[in-house]
């Protein structure tokens, strides 16, 4: 291994291994994953079959070997400029992330890791060029080491300073942390209103089914279940449907609440000031801090997300239809390096709408009226026509298709009239989508709102806009509208302002980022190309 | 109604057109699409002989007709619409036919510049230039440039971006 201690020891950072406890946790993790297979083999195999005993043993030995190889071949180091990770045995992988590209640090400790005091460190970086990897993960180091890495990697003031060598180096002083939000259990009422309620049904169902399957049980073998099935088959069909629906809703509600509790138990949002604290207000302006936003949560799996404040490009308040009906919302951070899944960048659980706007304002250090609560400009009436066409058009085609199918296949004829109900629903959706459209330019942010089933109010830092895309279909061209998209490195990569007047759209983009668009603006009234 | 007369987007078109040979390129691509779409239908028609369903001949004919009309009409139109421009501050392109798209990326945020020659483009000595910024949604593409002009443009852009400090995010 590389141990050039003689040549410039100050610059040559030694390679480090993952924690020794991974020798136990790694194999245990794979064994848990193989447990169902092993159980099935043990339960179903015939008595004399030697495979029955040897297969689990072989799996066990392989898991231990894989764990040892993985531990032996994985090395990482953190130099003054980059984080490097070498891994793999037959296929060596060398990943490297420049430290000034690091935007987020994610710590995750699943139950098994927690028992052994370990955490997985996931480093998210701004991914621009394809040559640089967009992040890497250390699975796993001690929780104390993970915590140290988290603070060190996001603290840009220390990048140029001493290269951290190892545990011998004193921990950076614990930063001052201000609490911005914490969990209130009354928010549990929003859990069934999220899309995870549907996932909840799936999760609970799958868990129960797996349990039965793993134990080699057929649910029909249990007398209670069998009795219930018997009784159901003898009741009228509407009652069966109603009972099943009620059970499904109950499972969804309970499942969503359980998921909520697992995800958000002991949730806390804090801001940690930079270690030196001197460069509080730098060139970026008064509203931009140099600290770190820190979200901690989780009951079984502990998760911790850290977002560098200098790299925070804004916030969005997301309200799904049900959540909106219950006056709830959720605030998410816009930053590069966040995972793209549903929980990526979530700064809080689903909670009351006011709380979501408050957290957005606290995270961005702006008055709510300057960001997500800014009074928004409505979009022109032509936008209503476009939203309605887009909602009603496909629905009309669908309804026509259903009627055509009814005409062709007599058995499906009854589907036609009920499908007409879809039309008013689509009209309502289109109307709501129009009503939700809005945008405004505040002193430091571009605020834009759209969507109905999933309404998003995005406040994007104007300084974070790195390009524009204008799109105009022939219909939009006729009605003098344009959709523009602000391109940014953070979050989804681009945030749209749908259907604004053509002149207003260009003026908005020109005002949001001075000088970028100006040379391309038409000087006088001239027809398009 | 606030605005009685619909206003055009007040952006001037970018300065340069792409290579006139790009028309040939788009036409060739349309012809390739024609072959890909029609050939299987014709093969089925021939293979099944008299037992082929009647509508198959119709769809094959319709596909061929639509693609041929596209091949004749659309590429010259695309050539008239597609334009690009690079200033010391920004890359600016206009593309699209039914949906027009104007893209602007500041030079200071450009991370990589790629040139690309597909098989058809090599045949016609054409190239595409892709300018990537830090955003996943942001690549600005200029299709159908003369290959030496594309190489020159890529070289110039690479030099400019390397001269710009910062990590372009």
XYZ file of C-alpha atoms in Angstrom:
698
model
C 0.000 0.000 0.000
C 1.091 3.580 -0.409
C 3.126 4.751 2.503
C 5.560 7.343 1.174
C 6.294 8.891 4.505
C 9.644 10.274 3.400
C 8.518 12.456 0.499
C 6.903 15.679 1.654
C 4.830 14.273 4.522
C 2.887 17.524 4.815
C 1.360 17.051 1.350
C 1.086 13.267 1.270
C -2.014 12.255 3.155
C -1.990 8.603 4.227
C -4.676 6.287 2.924
C -7.238 5.131 5.424
C -9.446 2.072 5.584
C -13.093 1.797 6.482
C -13.765 0.904 10.083
C -12.739 -2.609 11.197
C -16.250 -3.264 12.398
C -17.286 -3.433 8.737
C -15.684 -6.906 8.789
C -18.674 -7.912 10.893
C -21.367 -5.546 9.662
C -20.772 -6.180 5.944
C -21.201 -9.982 6.088
C -24.067 -9.648 8.590
C -25.832 -7.272 6.216
C -25.551 -9.680 3.303
C -26.610 -12.585 5.530
C -29.755 -10.731 6.570
C -30.506 -10.205 2.885
C -29.996 -13.923 2.200
C -31.904 -15.038 5.289
C -35.208 -15.590 3.445
C -33.442 -17.757 0.832
C -31.615 -19.730 3.510
C -34.833 -20.200 5.480
C -36.728 -21.382 2.443
C -33.972 -23.868 1.632
C -33.907 -25.081 5.241
C -37.674 -25.403 5.513
C -38.519 -26.819 2.114
C -35.472 -29.019 1.476
C -35.859 -32.773 1.940
C -34.194 -34.346 4.976
C -31.497 -36.325 3.201
C -30.528 -33.580 0.748
C -26.954 -32.475 1.527
C -27.609 -29.171 -0.335
C -30.024 -28.262 2.424
C -27.208 -27.790 4.902
C -24.372 -26.797 2.615
C -26.053 -24.009 0.683
C -26.565 -21.739 3.724
C -23.021 -22.519 4.885
C -21.641 -21.646 1.459
C -23.607 -18.405 1.423
C -22.249 -17.587 4.870
C -18.639 -18.256 3.884
C -19.029 -16.253 0.674
C -20.532 -13.328 2.580
C -17.631 -13.313 5.048
C -15.073 -13.568 2.265
C -16.730 -10.765 0.307
C -16.745 -8.623 3.440
C -13.033 -9.207 4.081
C -12.096 -8.539 0.452
C -14.166 -5.404 0.409
C -12.586 -4.109 3.591
C -9.067 -4.994 2.418
C -9.473 -3.319 -0.971
C -11.307 -0.161 0.028
C -9.271 2.869 0.918
C -10.023 6.533 1.131
C -8.221 9.716 1.902
C -9.059 13.365 2.230
C -6.363 15.675 1.002
C -6.386 19.427 0.972
C -7.947 19.447 -2.494
C -9.895 16.247 -2.989
C -11.641 13.272 -1.482
C -10.423 10.036 -3.032
C -11.853 6.551 -2.800
C -10.247 3.413 -4.213
C -12.303 0.248 -4.114
C -12.914 -3.072 -5.802
C -10.754 -6.117 -6.175
C -10.982 -7.517 -9.687
C -12.358 -4.288 -11.044
C -10.508 -1.460 -9.319
C -12.483 1.752 -9.068
C -10.873 5.064 -8.347
C -13.228 7.880 -7.573
C -12.211 11.379 -6.741
C -14.215 14.492 -5.888
C -12.618 17.930 -5.644
C -13.417 19.390 -2.256
C -14.597 22.712 -3.642
C -17.265 20.805 -5.584
C -18.786 19.218 -2.475
C -22.295 20.546 -1.917
C -23.949 18.115 0.483
C -22.919 15.467 2.968
C -25.427 12.782 3.853
C -24.963 10.465 6.840
C -27.094 7.330 7.038
C -26.998 4.719 9.767
C -29.269 1.748 9.247
C -30.223 -0.299 12.264
C -27.329 -2.740 11.900
C -24.840 0.073 11.394
C -26.231 1.870 14.439
C -25.811 -1.161 16.666
C -22.113 -1.139 15.781
C -21.780 2.638 15.953
C -21.167 3.110 12.245
C -22.477 5.538 9.625
C -22.405 5.661 5.829
C -21.055 8.956 4.501
C -22.529 10.015 1.153
C -20.793 12.968 -0.452
C -22.801 14.862 -3.065
C -20.934 17.042 -5.509
C -21.858 19.424 -8.272
C -21.906 17.209 -11.321
C -21.072 19.131 -14.397
C -18.461 17.588 -16.579
C -18.788 13.867 -17.045
C -15.133 13.259 -16.194
C -15.640 14.061 -12.528
C -17.817 11.699 -10.572
C -20.872 13.302 -9.028
C -20.209 11.977 -5.571
C -19.054 8.971 -3.596
C -20.015 7.062 -0.517
C -17.974 5.659 2.358
C -19.687 2.550 3.733
C -18.940 2.809 6.599
C -16.882 4.685 9.176
C -17.483 5.263 12.883
C -20.247 7.704 13.654
C -17.760 10.043 15.312
C -15.528 9.980 12.239
C -18.576 10.514 10.010
C -19.597 13.515 12.069
C -16.049 14.907 11.846
C -15.982 14.410 8.060
C -19.352 16.064 7.698
C -18.229 19.209 9.427
C -14.836 19.294 7.787
C -15.937 18.648 4.219
C -18.532 21.386 4.141
C -16.373 23.949 5.883
C -14.786 25.703 2.955
C -12.817 28.041 5.165
C -10.634 25.117 6.175
C -9.996 23.773 2.683
C -6.823 25.741 2.168
C -5.608 25.088 5.681
C -4.179 21.996 7.300
C -4.703 18.667 5.653
C -6.405 16.451 8.204
C -4.337 13.375 8.837
C -6.434 11.173 11.059
C -7.869 10.748 14.485
C -4.721 12.228 15.995
C -5.719 15.639 14.690
C -7.997 17.401 17.098
C -11.634 17.623 16.066
C -12.642 20.955 14.660
C -14.326 22.958 17.409
C -17.983 22.039 17.672
C -19.778 24.759 15.734
C -22.490 26.915 17.221
C -25.816 25.471 16.154
C -29.100 27.350 16.007
C -32.261 25.316 15.952
C -34.624 26.327 13.146
C -37.296 23.654 13.495
C -38.117 20.428 15.294
C -40.767 17.754 15.058
C -44.258 18.231 16.442
C -46.185 14.991 16.683
C -49.392 16.773 15.666
C -47.920 16.812 12.143
C -48.592 13.105 12.055
C -52.037 14.096 10.758
C -50.427 15.068 7.434
C -48.875 11.655 6.936
C -51.960 10.029 5.329
C -52.237 13.001 2.945
C -48.938 12.302 1.217
C -48.212 10.003 -1.667
C -46.304 7.813 0.748
C -49.717 6.692 2.008
C -49.958 4.632 -1.154
C -46.417 3.432 -0.619
C -47.484 2.641 2.949
C -50.084 0.160 1.722
C -47.459 -1.445 -0.460
C -44.890 -1.548 2.323
C -47.205 -3.029 4.941
C -48.671 -5.467 2.437
C -45.282 -6.566 1.184
C -43.925 -6.919 4.732
C -46.860 -9.064 5.838
C -46.735 -11.146 2.672
C -42.962 -11.592 3.007
C -43.342 -12.634 6.621
C -45.866 -15.309 5.677
C -43.782 -16.341 2.716
C -40.575 -16.552 4.718
C -42.255 -18.621 7.393
C -43.538 -20.891 4.635
C -47.159 -20.184 5.580
C -50.114 -19.917 3.305
C -52.485 -17.232 4.685
C -55.377 -19.612 3.944
C -53.928 -22.012 6.526
C -54.777 -19.592 9.327
C -58.337 -20.297 10.419
C -59.266 -16.656 11.066
C -58.205 -15.593 7.593
C -59.884 -18.583 6.058
C -63.126 -17.873 7.938
C -63.076 -14.244 6.829
C -62.528 -15.281 3.220
C -65.392 -17.738 3.470
C -67.732 -15.136 4.893
C -66.706 -12.554 2.274
C -67.470 -14.884 -0.589
C -71.030 -15.281 0.701
C -71.830 -11.566 1.140
C -73.120 -9.275 -1.638
C -70.440 -7.824 -3.896
C -70.948 -4.152 -2.895
C -70.373 -5.038 0.739
C -67.219 -6.947 -0.149
C -65.912 -3.972 -2.118
C -66.776 -1.559 0.705
C -65.109 -3.732 3.336
C -61.996 -4.191 1.219
C -61.837 -0.441 0.508
C -62.193 0.348 4.204
C -59.431 -2.114 5.071
C -57.216 -0.639 2.356
C -57.757 2.922 3.601
C -57.090 1.867 7.185
C -53.882 0.104 6.153
C -52.859 3.150 4.100
C -53.410 5.507 7.039
C -51.582 3.303 9.518
C -48.795 2.551 7.021
C -48.301 6.220 6.170
C -48.156 7.119 9.866
C -45.639 4.361 10.569
C -43.503 5.504 7.630
C -43.764 9.102 8.818
C -42.690 8.095 12.317
C -39.777 6.025 11.029
C -38.597 8.778 8.714
C -39.091 11.823 10.875
C -38.674 10.657 14.475
C -36.528 13.149 16.388
C -36.407 15.479 13.362
C -34.397 18.602 13.866
C -33.298 21.354 11.477
C -30.350 23.387 12.653
C -27.959 25.904 11.207
C -24.325 25.499 12.144
C -22.203 28.580 11.846
C -18.868 28.287 10.026
C -16.049 27.243 12.324
C -14.182 30.514 12.137
C -17.324 32.603 11.876
C -15.369 35.566 10.587
C -16.439 35.675 6.964
C -20.098 35.988 7.880
C -21.287 38.216 5.056
C -19.086 37.806 2.026
C -19.419 39.016 -1.520
C -22.646 37.108 -2.042
C -24.739 39.715 -0.261
C -26.309 40.162 3.124
C -28.709 37.241 2.769
C -26.111 34.545 2.153
C -24.526 32.857 5.121
C -21.445 30.688 5.323
C -22.845 28.049 7.634
C -24.412 24.679 7.072
C -28.040 23.595 7.181
C -28.331 20.309 9.019
C -31.348 17.993 8.988
C -31.350 15.045 11.394
C -34.113 12.458 11.505
C -35.071 8.819 11.659
C -36.158 6.171 14.157
C -34.541 2.923 12.988
C -32.376 4.365 10.251
C -30.776 7.607 11.377
C -30.273 10.091 8.565
C -28.439 13.344 8.572
C -28.305 15.733 5.634
C -25.988 18.718 5.512
C -26.267 21.424 2.888
C -23.636 24.099 2.564
C -25.378 27.460 2.840
C -23.107 29.079 0.285
C -24.262 26.468 -2.172
C -27.943 26.727 -1.334
C -29.636 28.094 -4.452
C -33.126 28.502 -3.076
C -36.059 26.580 -1.680
C -39.324 25.156 -2.888
C -42.601 24.571 -1.097
C -44.320 21.463 -2.429
C -48.020 20.761 -1.889
C -49.566 17.611 -3.295
C -53.314 17.787 -3.922
C -54.353 16.001 -0.711
C -51.797 17.857 1.349
C -53.032 21.144 -0.086
C -56.604 20.223 0.834
C -55.423 19.643 4.408
C -53.567 22.993 4.388
C -50.233 21.209 4.599
C -46.971 21.599 2.683
C -43.346 20.577 2.690
C -40.239 22.678 2.150
C -37.245 21.402 0.194
C -33.817 22.837 -0.362
C -32.473 23.586 -3.839
C -28.846 22.604 -4.000
C -26.603 20.567 -6.236
C -25.598 17.131 -4.980
C -28.965 16.210 -3.465
C -30.455 12.842 -4.224
C -33.213 12.914 -6.814
C -35.709 10.753 -4.919
C -38.914 12.016 -3.337
C -37.215 12.842 -0.033
C -34.175 14.443 -1.685
C -33.433 17.773 -0.083
C -36.470 17.686 2.207
C -35.872 20.195 4.974
C -38.907 19.066 6.968
C -41.731 16.518 7.121
C -45.154 17.364 5.715
C -46.403 20.062 8.072
C -48.773 23.043 8.234
C -48.376 25.412 5.301
C -47.325 28.360 7.457
C -44.583 26.258 8.996
C -43.282 25.290 5.526
C -43.034 28.923 4.493
C -41.446 29.797 7.819
C -38.761 27.128 7.378
C -38.092 28.277 3.799
C -37.655 31.796 5.088
C -35.403 30.684 7.957
C -33.280 28.516 5.676
C -32.773 31.245 3.075
C -32.535 34.087 5.618
C -35.160 36.021 3.721
C -38.553 37.439 4.613
C -41.278 35.019 3.407
C -42.717 37.785 1.227
C -39.380 37.903 -0.582
C -39.462 34.217 -1.424
C -42.180 31.557 -1.386
C -44.932 33.815 -0.011
C -44.266 36.634 -2.447
C -47.448 38.014 -4.024
C -47.265 36.529 -7.503
C -48.178 37.995 -10.856
C -51.013 36.161 -12.605
C -50.460 34.825 -16.078
C -52.424 36.072 -19.133
C -55.859 34.686 -20.011
C -54.356 32.916 -23.024
C -52.572 30.684 -20.505
C -55.982 29.533 -19.234
C -56.947 28.457 -22.752
C -53.697 26.521 -23.075
C -54.054 24.783 -19.680
C -57.665 23.844 -20.554
C -56.698 22.490 -23.982
C -53.916 20.440 -22.470
C -56.176 19.026 -19.750
C -59.291 18.458 -21.879
C -57.666 17.377 -25.150
C -56.173 14.057 -24.014
C -59.215 13.380 -21.809
C -61.560 13.903 -24.760
C -59.464 11.483 -26.816
C -59.623 8.976 -23.962
C -63.410 9.310 -23.610
C -63.838 8.960 -27.389
C -61.653 5.858 -27.227
C -63.830 4.390 -24.469
C -66.998 5.045 -26.506
C -65.376 3.511 -29.588
C -64.403 0.446 -27.559
C -67.982 0.283 -26.263
C -69.330 0.353 -29.818
C -66.939 -2.369 -30.915
C -67.267 -4.666 -27.899
C -70.859 -4.760 -26.575
C -69.695 -5.933 -23.164
C -67.833 -2.636 -22.604
C -70.690 -0.332 -23.594
C -71.520 0.502 -19.958
C -68.089 2.181 -19.567
C -69.011 5.042 -21.924
C -71.382 7.229 -19.852
C -69.337 7.086 -16.603
C -66.200 8.054 -18.534
C -67.919 11.372 -19.350
C -67.319 12.269 -15.696
C -63.628 12.576 -16.534
C -64.327 15.689 -18.622
C -65.487 17.998 -15.798
C -62.648 16.622 -13.637
C -60.129 17.490 -16.353
C -61.688 20.942 -16.709
C -61.334 21.504 -12.958
C -57.728 20.356 -13.134
C -56.994 22.741 -16.014
C -58.661 25.619 -14.178
C -56.690 24.875 -11.019
C -53.468 24.624 -12.970
C -54.161 28.040 -14.436
C -55.082 29.546 -11.078
C -51.830 28.290 -9.587
C -49.619 29.789 -12.293
C -47.682 32.763 -11.060
C -44.285 34.373 -10.971
C -42.515 37.345 -9.477
C -39.054 38.753 -9.307
C -38.001 39.804 -5.813
C -34.791 41.473 -4.785
C -32.706 38.286 -4.811
C -35.031 35.532 -6.032
C -37.071 34.409 -8.987
C -40.310 33.005 -7.586
C -42.453 30.764 -9.752
C -45.463 28.617 -9.014
C -47.182 25.935 -11.072
C -48.917 22.593 -10.897
C -52.127 21.290 -9.441
C -51.732 17.654 -8.437
C -48.293 18.624 -7.211
C -48.165 22.380 -6.677
C -44.645 23.738 -6.411
C -43.636 27.216 -5.399
C -39.977 27.653 -6.230
C -37.811 30.503 -5.007
C -34.598 30.348 -7.009
C -31.690 32.617 -6.239
C -31.160 34.962 -9.186
C -27.395 34.579 -8.764
C -27.843 30.826 -9.206
C -29.330 31.111 -12.705
C -26.773 29.906 -15.255
C -28.736 30.150 -18.471
C -32.175 30.455 -20.010
C -34.320 28.372 -22.315
C -37.327 29.899 -24.054
C -39.827 27.520 -25.635
C -42.661 28.482 -27.919
C -45.005 26.090 -29.695
C -46.939 27.255 -32.733
C -50.023 27.717 -30.574
C -48.096 29.772 -28.069
C -46.654 31.811 -30.941
C -50.161 32.605 -32.150
C -51.340 33.749 -28.752
C -48.119 35.626 -28.002
C -46.972 33.479 -25.097
C -43.734 31.783 -24.175
C -42.571 29.333 -21.502
C -39.192 30.034 -20.054
C -36.932 27.896 -17.961
C -34.259 29.210 -15.653
C -31.288 26.862 -15.843
C -29.424 26.239 -12.614
C -26.909 23.764 -11.238
C -29.118 23.009 -8.244
C -32.024 20.624 -7.803
C -33.887 19.606 -10.965
C -31.500 21.645 -13.122
C -34.145 23.965 -14.484
C -37.237 25.720 -13.154
C -40.024 26.791 -15.474
C -42.229 29.808 -15.714
C -45.088 28.527 -17.875
C -47.064 30.592 -20.350
C -46.187 34.213 -19.813
C -46.625 36.976 -22.373
C -43.715 36.871 -24.825
C -42.565 40.389 -24.023
C -43.004 39.842 -20.282
C -41.011 36.608 -20.401
C -38.040 38.222 -22.111
C -38.224 41.207 -19.767
C -38.364 38.890 -16.749
C -35.281 36.931 -17.828
C -33.439 40.124 -18.679
C -34.231 41.664 -15.292
C -33.477 38.514 -13.286
C -29.910 38.145 -14.549
C -28.574 41.495 -15.737
C -26.524 41.691 -18.963
C -26.892 38.047 -19.990
C -29.882 38.454 -22.270
C -29.474 42.133 -23.143
C -27.282 41.711 -26.270
C -29.836 39.357 -27.794
C -32.926 41.476 -27.236
C -34.502 42.779 -30.397
C -33.885 46.506 -30.568
C -37.008 47.493 -32.433
C -40.308 45.907 -33.349
C -39.417 43.274 -35.921
C -41.087 40.087 -36.974
C -39.739 36.807 -35.692
C -37.527 34.628 -37.892
C -57.815 40.732 -22.493
C -54.888 42.907 -21.594
C -53.041 42.575 -24.895
C -55.177 42.690 -27.984
C -52.389 41.950 -30.465
C -50.129 38.977 -29.673
C -46.565 40.187 -29.454
C -43.598 38.295 -30.827
C -40.838 37.186 -28.478
C -38.544 40.211 -28.440
C -35.354 38.238 -29.037
C -33.361 38.779 -32.191
C -32.339 35.642 -34.071
C -28.728 34.514 -33.543
C -26.256 35.767 -36.133
C -25.093 32.637 -37.965
C -26.818 29.952 -39.960
C -25.660 26.363 -39.931
C -24.047 24.746 -42.968
C -26.318 24.479 -46.052
C -25.327 20.812 -46.188
C -27.294 20.325 -42.973
C -30.418 20.208 -45.173
C -29.009 17.070 -46.845
C -28.211 15.657 -43.399
C -31.751 16.148 -42.080
C -33.143 14.675 -45.300
C -30.896 11.626 -45.018
C -31.976 11.148 -41.416
C -35.624 11.342 -42.455
C -34.960 8.741 -45.153
C -33.344 6.443 -42.592
C -36.456 6.850 -40.442
C -38.554 6.053 -43.512
C -36.669 2.802 -44.066
C -36.855 1.846 -40.382
C -40.625 2.450 -40.260
C -41.705 1.101 -43.636
C -39.330 -1.834 -44.179
C -40.850 -4.106 -41.467
C -44.349 -3.482 -42.801
C -43.257 -4.282 -46.371
C -41.457 -7.401 -45.182
C -44.603 -8.623 -43.418
C -46.675 -7.808 -46.511
C -44.356 -9.790 -48.783
C -43.927 -12.664 -46.331
C -47.645 -13.134 -45.722
C -48.562 -12.620 -49.379
C -52.290 -12.789 -49.949
C -53.159 -13.467 -46.301
C -51.810 -10.105 -45.060
C -54.493 -7.891 -43.466
C -55.784 -5.205 -45.812
C -55.011 -2.290 -43.564
C -51.280 -3.095 -43.533
C -50.826 -1.878 -47.108
C -52.634 1.310 -46.178
C -50.500 2.022 -43.101
C -47.322 1.266 -45.043
C -48.379 3.662 -47.787
C -49.439 6.343 -45.314
C -46.165 6.072 -43.362
C -44.164 6.362 -46.561
C -46.189 9.351 -47.779
C -45.961 11.252 -44.472
C -42.226 10.658 -44.132
C -41.587 11.646 -47.755
C -43.538 14.889 -47.354
C -41.557 15.556 -44.180
C -38.305 14.871 -46.041
C -39.156 17.380 -48.759
C -40.774 20.121 -46.681
C -39.234 20.215 -43.210
C -35.426 20.175 -43.641
C -35.304 23.447 -45.646
C -37.561 24.940 -42.984
C -35.226 23.727 -40.230
C -32.299 25.260 -42.108
C -34.037 28.626 -42.157
C -34.870 28.453 -38.443
C -31.702 26.960 -36.935
C -29.219 29.679 -36.017
C -26.401 30.102 -33.538
C -24.104 32.745 -32.166
C -21.183 32.864 -29.770
C -20.228 36.163 -28.177
C -17.473 36.697 -25.609
C -20.218 36.509 -22.955
C -22.655 33.843 -24.082
C -23.648 31.011 -26.394
C -27.016 31.611 -28.038
C -28.953 29.169 -30.224
C -32.356 28.930 -31.853
C -33.736 25.586 -32.983
C -36.960 23.658 -33.394
C -39.745 23.550 -35.896
C -43.143 23.105 -34.252
C -41.734 24.094 -30.893
C -39.045 26.713 -31.180
C -36.372 26.812 -28.558
C -34.000 29.637 -27.727
C -31.131 28.689 -25.422
C -28.675 31.009 -23.745
C -25.708 29.909 -21.654
C -23.113 32.307 -20.283
C -19.541 31.484 -21.322
C -18.436 31.868 -17.697
C -20.607 28.863 -16.732
C -19.503 26.541 -19.526
C -17.869 23.368 -18.219
C -17.246 21.173 -21.248
C -17.337 21.535 -25.022
C -17.789 18.386 -27.139
C -17.804 17.922 -30.886
C -19.599 14.966 -32.336
C -19.636 13.423 -35.823
C -22.305 10.802 -36.445
C -21.960 8.473 -39.452
C -24.241 10.593 -41.633
C -22.525 13.774 -40.497
C -19.116 12.280 -41.379
C -20.407 11.479 -44.835
C -21.367 15.127 -45.324
C -18.350 16.529 -43.418
C -20.593 18.011 -40.739
C -20.337 18.088 -36.938
C -22.378 18.994 -33.871
C -21.060 21.003 -30.948
C -22.456 20.440 -27.444
C -21.765 23.045 -24.792
C -22.436 21.758 -21.278
C -22.911 23.855 -18.156
C -23.182 22.736 -14.541
C -26.880 22.041 -14.978
C -28.355 18.764 -16.140
C -30.966 20.706 -18.134
C -28.596 23.182 -19.683
C -26.652 21.673 -22.629
C -26.686 23.941 -25.660
C -26.333 22.009 -28.919
C -25.463 23.334 -32.350
C -26.154 20.734 -35.030
C -25.031 20.647 -38.637
C -21.921 22.830 -38.612
C -19.117 22.444 -41.169
C -16.661 20.133 -39.440
C -13.723 22.546 -39.568
C -15.940 25.369 -38.314
C -17.107 23.112 -35.451
C -13.519 22.257 -34.511
C -12.578 25.927 -34.589
C -15.605 26.855 -32.472
C -14.848 24.114 -29.919
C -11.213 25.229 -29.708
C -12.210 28.841 -29.222
C -14.817 27.977 -26.562
C -12.414 25.715 -24.680
C -9.803 28.455 -24.583
C -12.309 31.027 -23.363
C -13.686 28.782 -20.638
C -10.231 27.821 -19.416
C -9.386 31.492 -19.106
C -12.431 32.011 -16.887
C -11.726 31.396 -13.194
C -14.071 29.583 -10.822
C -15.815 26.220 -10.954
C -18.660 27.435 -13.141
C -21.470 26.683 -10.759
